[in-house]
Amino acid sequence: MEKNLQIFMESGLLDSFILGTTTPNENLEVESYIAEFPEVQAEYERLQDNLEILAKANAVEAPNYVLNAVIRDITEDAPVIQMHSAPTHNRTPWFSIAASIAAFIFAGTAFLLHEQNVSLNHENQVVVEEIFDLRSDIEANNKRLESVMLEFMKLNNPETEKYVLRGNSRAKDLKTVAYINAVDKTSMIDVVSLPKLPENQTYQIWAELQDRMVNLGILDESERKLKTIPYMENALGLSITIEQKVGSKINKAHAENSVAEITLKNK
């Protein structure tokens, strides 16, 4: 049974189940393993947490033209033409009246057909433009999905280490999560929460090396999403400091400004 469990965990079925790409039979197999083995249940919950992080980092608003189309459909009313009977005149030949009515009907019909043709041409043009917009959105969404899947694979790579940085007494609500892969030499950070700072201060993240501190960038409370940071070879730890805003990241960390730090595993 242990061998079967190991084979299942290495098969990638759990990742595919999370992404919704498994078959019905594979779904039953995965669900049975989740129900029977606590370690599979724990891994399933971890994958769900990672997917939630990626969903938050890639959230997309609905296109404006969709709302405009809905509003247009709700508020657009069909034109109503009211016909009024013409006052009768004595001694008017019947054929003159018939000719006038026929001419009026012909002119009105021609005008309506013209207006309908103009309206249809306009609607056709709108539909064509919306189709092109939809194609562009589909292509953009496909590229975004590929990016999300790549990030998901990085997060769930067995070589990726997860580090949680929590704030000290100076920034109690600070929380960030770093993902570091020493094999692929990649680093990412998820800004979960950053307490608000005065306008003249900023959060900055640092990598601690044997002989110096290296600035990895500025953390902004408005960027609460998963993003890439520079990977530093042989880094001993990570720290976050509060520094004075000087227009760009500074080159020297001050120990007294540290609000969160973590020691990295050495492989």
mmCIF file of C-alpha atoms in Angstrom:
data_model
loop_
_atom_site.group_PDB
_atom_site.id
_atom_site.type_symbol
_atom_site.label_atom_id
_atom_site.label_comp_id
_atom_site.label_asym_id
_atom_site.label_seq_id
_atom_site.Cartn_x
_atom_site.Cartn_y
_atom_site.Cartn_z
ATOM 1 C CA MET A 1 0.000 0.000 0.000
ATOM 2 C CA GLU A 2 2.852 2.403 0.841
ATOM 3 C CA LYS A 3 4.361 1.720 -2.575
ATOM 4 C CA ASN A 4 1.035 2.498 -4.280
ATOM 5 C CA LEU A 5 0.778 5.728 -2.283
ATOM 6 C CA GLN A 6 4.275 6.760 -3.326
ATOM 7 C CA ILE A 7 3.504 5.997 -6.985
ATOM 8 C CA PHE A 8 0.326 8.068 -6.740
ATOM 9 C CA MET A 9 2.094 11.047 -5.138
ATOM 10 C CA GLU A 10 4.761 11.017 -7.870
ATOM 11 C CA SER A 11 2.279 10.598 -10.741
ATOM 12 C CA GLY A 12 1.162 14.244 -10.861
ATOM 13 C CA LEU A 13 -2.522 13.221 -10.739
ATOM 14 C CA LEU A 14 -3.135 15.444 -7.719
ATOM 15 C CA ASP A 15 -1.800 18.508 -9.579
ATOM 16 C CA SER A 16 -3.963 17.690 -12.600
ATOM 17 C CA PHE A 17 -7.006 17.185 -10.332
ATOM 18 C CA ILE A 18 -6.511 20.659 -8.831
ATOM 19 C CA LEU A 19 -6.256 22.172 -12.349
ATOM 20 C CA GLY A 20 -9.394 20.286 -13.536
ATOM 21 C CA THR A 21 -7.665 18.295 -16.306
ATOM 22 C CA THR A 22 -8.324 14.754 -15.019
ATOM 23 C CA THR A 23 -10.807 12.239 -16.442
ATOM 24 C CA PRO A 24 -13.872 11.035 -14.449
ATOM 25 C CA ASN A 25 -12.080 7.772 -13.583
ATOM 26 C CA GLU A 26 -8.990 9.689 -12.456
ATOM 27 C CA ASN A 27 -11.230 11.948 -10.356
ATOM 28 C CA LEU A 28 -12.591 8.888 -8.516
ATOM 29 C CA GLU A 29 -9.059 7.593 -7.938
ATOM 30 C CA VAL A 30 -7.813 10.930 -6.576
ATOM 31 C CA GLU A 31 -10.863 11.380 -4.335
ATOM 32 C CA SER A 32 -10.404 7.900 -2.877
ATOM 33 C CA TYR A 33 -6.748 8.634 -2.028
ATOM 34 C CA ILE A 34 -7.698 11.975 -0.453
ATOM 35 C CA ALA A 35 -10.328 10.272 1.706
ATOM 36 C CA GLU A 36 -8.070 7.369 2.745
ATOM 37 C CA PHE A 37 -4.650 8.988 3.333
ATOM 38 C CA PRO A 38 -4.121 12.041 5.603
ATOM 39 C CA GLU A 39 -0.866 12.910 3.803
ATOM 40 C CA VAL A 40 -2.727 13.114 0.477
ATOM 41 C CA GLN A 41 -5.397 15.280 2.135
ATOM 42 C CA ALA A 42 -2.671 17.626 3.471
ATOM 43 C CA GLU A 43 -0.987 17.875 0.058
ATOM 44 C CA TYR A 44 -4.384 18.536 -1.573
ATOM 45 C CA GLU A 45 -5.035 21.424 0.833
ATOM 46 C CA ARG A 46 -1.539 22.828 0.191
ATOM 47 C CA LEU A 47 -2.104 22.770 -3.575
ATOM 48 C CA GLN A 48 -5.457 24.504 -3.114
ATOM 49 C CA ASP A 49 -3.769 27.248 -1.064
ATOM 50 C CA ASN A 50 -1.155 27.763 -3.776
ATOM 51 C CA LEU A 51 -3.813 27.907 -6.489
ATOM 52 C CA GLU A 52 -5.704 30.515 -4.457
ATOM 53 C CA ILE A 53 -2.535 32.617 -4.284
ATOM 54 C CA LEU A 54 -2.174 32.427 -8.071
ATOM 55 C CA ALA A 55 -5.854 33.251 -8.608
ATOM 56 C CA LYS A 56 -5.493 36.352 -6.444
ATOM 57 C CA ALA A 57 -2.318 37.384 -8.293
ATOM 58 C CA ASN A 58 -3.991 37.091 -11.698
ATOM 59 C CA ALA A 59 -7.424 38.387 -11.067
ATOM 60 C CA VAL A 60 -8.956 39.976 -14.173
ATOM 61 C CA GLU A 61 -11.832 42.440 -14.452
ATOM 62 C CA ALA A 62 -14.604 41.994 -17.034
ATOM 63 C CA PRO A 63 -14.079 44.060 -20.258
ATOM 64 C CA ASN A 64 -15.890 47.427 -20.380
ATOM 65 C CA TYR A 65 -17.610 46.637 -23.685
ATOM 66 C CA VAL A 66 -19.550 43.773 -22.056
ATOM 67 C CA LEU A 67 -21.175 46.203 -19.597
ATOM 68 C CA ASN A 68 -21.834 48.699 -22.403
ATOM 69 C CA ALA A 69 -23.547 45.993 -24.497
ATOM 70 C CA VAL A 70 -25.799 44.988 -21.597
ATOM 71 C CA ILE A 71 -26.776 48.614 -20.911
ATOM 72 C CA ARG A 72 -27.482 49.186 -24.610
ATOM 73 C CA ASP A 73 -29.734 46.107 -24.783
ATOM 74 C CA ILE A 74 -31.683 47.192 -21.689
ATOM 75 C CA THR A 75 -32.226 50.842 -22.629
ATOM 76 C CA GLU A 76 -32.652 50.574 -26.407
ATOM 77 C CA ASP A 77 -36.294 50.902 -27.470
ATOM 78 C CA ALA A 78 -37.682 50.182 -30.937
ATOM 79 C CA PRO A 79 -38.910 53.357 -32.717
ATOM 80 C CA VAL A 80 -42.676 53.803 -32.797
ATOM 81 C CA ILE A 81 -44.260 55.578 -35.786
ATOM 82 C CA GLN A 82 -47.670 57.090 -35.150
ATOM 83 C CA MET A 83 -49.970 57.479 -38.150
ATOM 84 C CA HIS A 84 -52.490 60.304 -38.204
ATOM 85 C CA SER A 85 -55.374 60.350 -40.675
ATOM 86 C CA ALA A 86 -55.304 63.372 -43.006
ATOM 87 C CA PRO A 87 -58.321 65.691 -42.910
ATOM 88 C CA THR A 88 -60.709 65.081 -45.766
ATOM 89 C CA HIS A 89 -61.347 67.700 -48.432
ATOM 90 C CA ASN A 90 -64.448 67.943 -50.566
ATOM 91 C CA ARG A 91 -64.281 67.331 -54.282
ATOM 92 C CA THR A 92 -60.862 65.602 -54.201
ATOM 93 C CA PRO A 93 -60.649 62.900 -56.884
ATOM 94 C CA TRP A 94 -60.330 59.421 -55.443
ATOM 95 C CA PHE A 95 -57.366 58.519 -57.648
ATOM 96 C CA SER A 96 -55.452 61.563 -56.360
ATOM 97 C CA ILE A 97 -56.021 60.424 -52.788
ATOM 98 C CA ALA A 98 -54.953 56.862 -53.642
ATOM 99 C CA ALA A 99 -51.828 58.130 -55.417
ATOM 100 C CA SER A 100 -50.918 60.354 -52.467
ATOM 101 C CA ILE A 101 -51.403 57.518 -49.996
ATOM 102 C CA ALA A 102 -49.331 55.167 -52.172
ATOM 103 C CA ALA A 103 -46.576 57.760 -52.493
ATOM 104 C CA PHE A 104 -46.617 58.376 -48.722
ATOM 105 C CA ILE A 105 -46.482 54.648 -47.957
ATOM 106 C CA PHE A 106 -43.681 54.145 -50.485
ATOM 107 C CA ALA A 107 -41.679 57.064 -49.075
ATOM 108 C CA GLY A 108 -42.231 55.906 -45.511
ATOM 109 C CA THR A 109 -41.304 52.330 -46.329
ATOM 110 C CA ALA A 110 -38.180 53.460 -48.181
ATOM 111 C CA PHE A 111 -37.178 55.659 -45.240
ATOM 112 C CA LEU A 112 -37.726 52.846 -42.718
ATOM 113 C CA LEU A 113 -35.767 50.390 -44.853
ATOM 114 C CA HIS A 114 -32.948 52.903 -45.161
ATOM 115 C CA GLU A 115 -32.877 53.489 -41.415
ATOM 116 C CA GLN A 116 -32.982 49.757 -40.713
ATOM 117 C CA ASN A 117 -30.143 49.194 -43.179
ATOM 118 C CA VAL A 118 -28.035 51.887 -41.527
ATOM 119 C CA SER A 119 -28.815 50.413 -38.089
ATOM 120 C CA LEU A 120 -27.968 46.873 -39.231
ATOM 121 C CA ASN A 121 -24.691 48.032 -40.793
ATOM 122 C CA HIS A 122 -23.806 49.764 -37.541
ATOM 123 C CA GLU A 123 -24.727 46.711 -35.474
ATOM 124 C CA ASN A 124 -22.738 44.459 -37.812
ATOM 125 C CA GLN A 125 -19.720 46.699 -37.389
ATOM 126 C CA VAL A 126 -20.134 46.608 -33.615
ATOM 127 C CA VAL A 127 -20.389 42.803 -33.695
ATOM 128 C CA VAL A 128 -17.248 42.550 -35.845
ATOM 129 C CA GLU A 129 -15.345 44.811 -33.460
ATOM 130 C CA GLU A 130 -16.559 42.819 -30.456
ATOM 131 C CA ILE A 131 -15.484 39.573 -32.137
ATOM 132 C CA PHE A 132 -11.990 40.994 -32.656
ATOM 133 C CA ASP A 133 -11.965 42.180 -29.043
ATOM 134 C CA LEU A 134 -13.046 38.719 -27.883
ATOM 135 C CA ARG A 135 -10.304 37.076 -29.929
ATOM 136 C CA SER A 136 -7.756 39.440 -28.403
ATOM 137 C CA ASP A 137 -9.128 38.707 -24.916
ATOM 138 C CA ILE A 138 -8.979 34.952 -25.554
ATOM 139 C CA GLU A 139 -5.362 35.192 -26.685
ATOM 140 C CA ALA A 140 -4.479 37.351 -23.675
ATOM 141 C CA ASN A 141 -6.295 34.967 -21.311
ATOM 142 C CA ASN A 142 -4.514 31.964 -22.841
ATOM 143 C CA LYS A 143 -1.149 33.654 -22.289
ATOM 144 C CA ARG A 144 -2.175 34.570 -18.739
ATOM 145 C CA LEU A 145 -3.295 30.980 -18.095
ATOM 146 C CA GLU A 146 0.046 29.659 -19.337
ATOM 147 C CA SER A 147 1.813 32.079 -16.999
ATOM 148 C CA VAL A 148 -0.366 31.005 -14.069
ATOM 149 C CA MET A 149 0.284 27.322 -14.777
ATOM 150 C CA LEU A 150 4.052 27.957 -14.905
ATOM 151 C CA GLU A 151 3.900 29.776 -11.565
ATOM 152 C CA PHE A 152 1.743 26.988 -10.135
ATOM 153 C CA MET A 153 4.334 24.426 -11.229
ATOM 154 C CA LYS A 154 7.113 26.511 -9.643
ATOM 155 C CA LEU A 155 5.230 26.760 -6.350
ATOM 156 C CA ASN A 156 4.667 22.997 -6.249
ATOM 157 C CA ASN A 157 8.154 22.012 -7.354
ATOM 158 C CA PRO A 158 9.634 19.724 -4.643
ATOM 159 C CA GLU A 159 12.798 21.848 -4.760
ATOM 160 C CA THR A 160 10.908 25.059 -3.915
ATOM 161 C CA GLU A 161 11.218 26.092 -0.266
ATOM 162 C CA LYS A 162 8.489 28.220 1.363
ATOM 163 C CA TYR A 163 9.424 30.872 3.955
ATOM 164 C CA VAL A 164 6.944 32.984 5.926
ATOM 165 C CA LEU A 165 8.187 36.403 7.106
ATOM 166 C CA ARG A 166 6.128 37.898 9.942
ATOM 167 C CA GLY A 167 6.538 41.401 11.326
ATOM 168 C CA ASN A 168 7.971 42.220 14.757
ATOM 169 C CA SER A 169 6.547 44.754 17.233
ATOM 170 C CA ARG A 170 7.171 47.612 14.760
ATOM 171 C CA ALA A 171 4.969 46.013 12.087
ATOM 172 C CA LYS A 172 2.739 43.437 13.779
ATOM 173 C CA ASP A 173 0.403 42.934 10.825
ATOM 174 C CA LEU A 174 3.184 42.414 8.269
ATOM 175 C CA LYS A 175 3.141 39.046 6.512
ATOM 176 C CA THR A 176 4.906 37.947 3.328
ATOM 177 C CA VAL A 177 5.692 34.521 1.908
ATOM 178 C CA ALA A 178 8.884 33.835 -0.067
ATOM 179 C CA TYR A 179 9.313 30.878 -2.465
ATOM 180 C CA ILE A 180 12.935 30.028 -3.302
ATOM 181 C CA ASN A 181 14.178 27.277 -5.653
ATOM 182 C CA ALA A 182 17.937 26.780 -5.419
ATOM 183 C CA VAL A 183 17.932 24.346 -8.371
ATOM 184 C CA ASP A 184 16.149 26.606 -10.857
ATOM 185 C CA LYS A 185 17.652 29.692 -9.177
ATOM 186 C CA THR A 186 14.314 31.467 -8.914
ATOM 187 C CA SER A 187 12.770 33.556 -6.128
ATOM 188 C CA MET A 188 9.193 34.818 -5.711
ATOM 189 C CA ILE A 189 7.422 36.664 -2.934
ATOM 190 C CA ASP A 190 3.733 36.953 -2.091
ATOM 191 C CA VAL A 191 2.871 40.199 -0.297
ATOM 192 C CA VAL A 192 0.012 39.139 1.989
ATOM 193 C CA SER A 193 -0.258 42.240 4.192
ATOM 194 C CA LEU A 194 1.851 45.343 4.836
ATOM 195 C CA PRO A 195 0.907 47.911 7.504
ATOM 196 C CA LYS A 196 0.540 51.426 6.074
ATOM 197 C CA LEU A 197 3.597 53.674 6.350
ATOM 198 C CA PRO A 198 4.023 57.466 6.279
ATOM 199 C CA GLU A 199 4.520 58.982 2.817
ATOM 200 C CA ASN A 200 8.276 59.393 3.336
ATOM 201 C CA GLN A 201 8.934 55.719 4.264
ATOM 202 C CA THR A 202 8.965 52.434 2.362
ATOM 203 C CA TYR A 203 9.419 48.685 2.918
ATOM 204 C CA GLN A 204 12.507 47.115 1.323
ATOM 205 C CA ILE A 205 13.542 43.444 1.146
ATOM 206 C CA TRP A 206 17.159 42.310 1.534
ATOM 207 C CA ALA A 207 19.214 39.151 1.023
ATOM 208 C CA GLU A 208 21.836 38.509 3.696
ATOM 209 C CA LEU A 209 25.149 37.226 2.298
ATOM 210 C CA GLN A 210 28.281 36.245 4.169
ATOM 211 C CA ASP A 211 29.793 39.728 4.063
ATOM 212 C CA ARG A 212 27.019 42.129 3.050
ATOM 213 C CA MET A 213 23.319 42.825 2.555
ATOM 214 C CA VAL A 214 21.923 43.037 -0.997
ATOM 215 C CA ASN A 215 18.784 45.039 -1.786
ATOM 216 C CA LEU A 216 16.172 42.952 -3.657
ATOM 217 C CA GLY A 217 13.622 45.708 -4.184
ATOM 218 C CA ILE A 218 10.814 47.758 -2.687
ATOM 219 C CA LEU A 219 7.625 46.211 -1.300
ATOM 220 C CA ASP A 220 4.453 48.248 -1.830
ATOM 221 C CA GLU A 221 1.197 47.630 0.040
ATOM 222 C CA SER A 222 -0.655 48.161 -3.237
ATOM 223 C CA GLU A 223 1.191 45.179 -4.818
ATOM 224 C CA ARG A 224 -0.436 42.383 -2.833
ATOM 225 C CA LYS A 225 0.334 39.677 -5.339
ATOM 226 C CA LEU A 226 2.891 37.031 -6.227
ATOM 227 C CA LYS A 227 5.909 38.589 -7.957
ATOM 228 C CA THR A 228 9.458 37.650 -8.889
ATOM 229 C CA ILE A 229 12.454 38.984 -6.941
ATOM 230 C CA PRO A 230 16.181 38.559 -7.772
ATOM 231 C CA TYR A 231 17.686 35.199 -6.769
ATOM 232 C CA MET A 232 20.858 35.480 -4.675
ATOM 233 C CA GLU A 233 23.307 32.573 -4.664
ATOM 234 C CA ASN A 234 24.413 31.432 -1.178
ATOM 235 C CA ALA A 235 22.051 33.805 0.618
ATOM 236 C CA LEU A 236 21.913 33.132 4.370
ATOM 237 C CA GLY A 237 18.628 34.870 5.052
ATOM 238 C CA LEU A 238 16.009 37.416 4.049
ATOM 239 C CA SER A 239 14.922 40.528 5.911
ATOM 240 C CA ILE A 240 12.481 43.384 5.459
ATOM 241 C CA THR A 241 13.317 46.893 6.684
ATOM 242 C CA ILE A 242 11.572 50.254 6.867
ATOM 243 C CA GLU A 243 13.694 52.880 5.106
ATOM 244 C CA GLN A 244 13.353 56.548 4.246
ATOM 245 C CA LYS A 245 12.002 57.028 0.727
ATOM 246 C CA VAL A 246 14.725 58.607 -1.418
ATOM 247 C CA GLY A 247 13.298 58.053 -4.915
ATOM 248 C CA SER A 248 14.826 54.577 -5.397
ATOM 249 C CA LYS A 249 16.002 51.589 -3.395
ATOM 250 C CA ILE A 250 18.980 52.221 -1.129
ATOM 251 C CA ASN A 251 22.253 50.254 -1.088
ATOM 252 C CA LYS A 252 22.801 49.794 2.626
ATOM 253 C CA ALA A 253 20.536 48.127 5.169
ATOM 254 C CA HIS A 254 20.313 49.361 8.751
ATOM 255 C CA ALA A 255 19.845 46.646 11.388
ATOM 256 C CA GLU A 256 17.765 48.935 13.596
ATOM 257 C CA ASN A 257 15.247 49.329 10.743
ATOM 258 C CA SER A 258 14.514 45.584 10.420
ATOM 259 C CA VAL A 259 10.876 44.572 10.945
ATOM 260 C CA ALA A 260 10.959 40.935 9.720
ATOM 261 C CA GLU A 261 13.653 38.367 8.996
ATOM 262 C CA ILE A 262 14.087 34.661 8.238
ATOM 263 C CA THR A 263 17.028 32.285 7.956
ATOM 264 C CA LEU A 264 17.271 30.300 4.715
ATOM 265 C CA LYS A 265 18.032 26.590 4.466
ATOM 266 C CA ASN A 266 21.442 25.755 3.045
ATOM 267 C CA LYS A 267 21.575 22.801 0.597
#
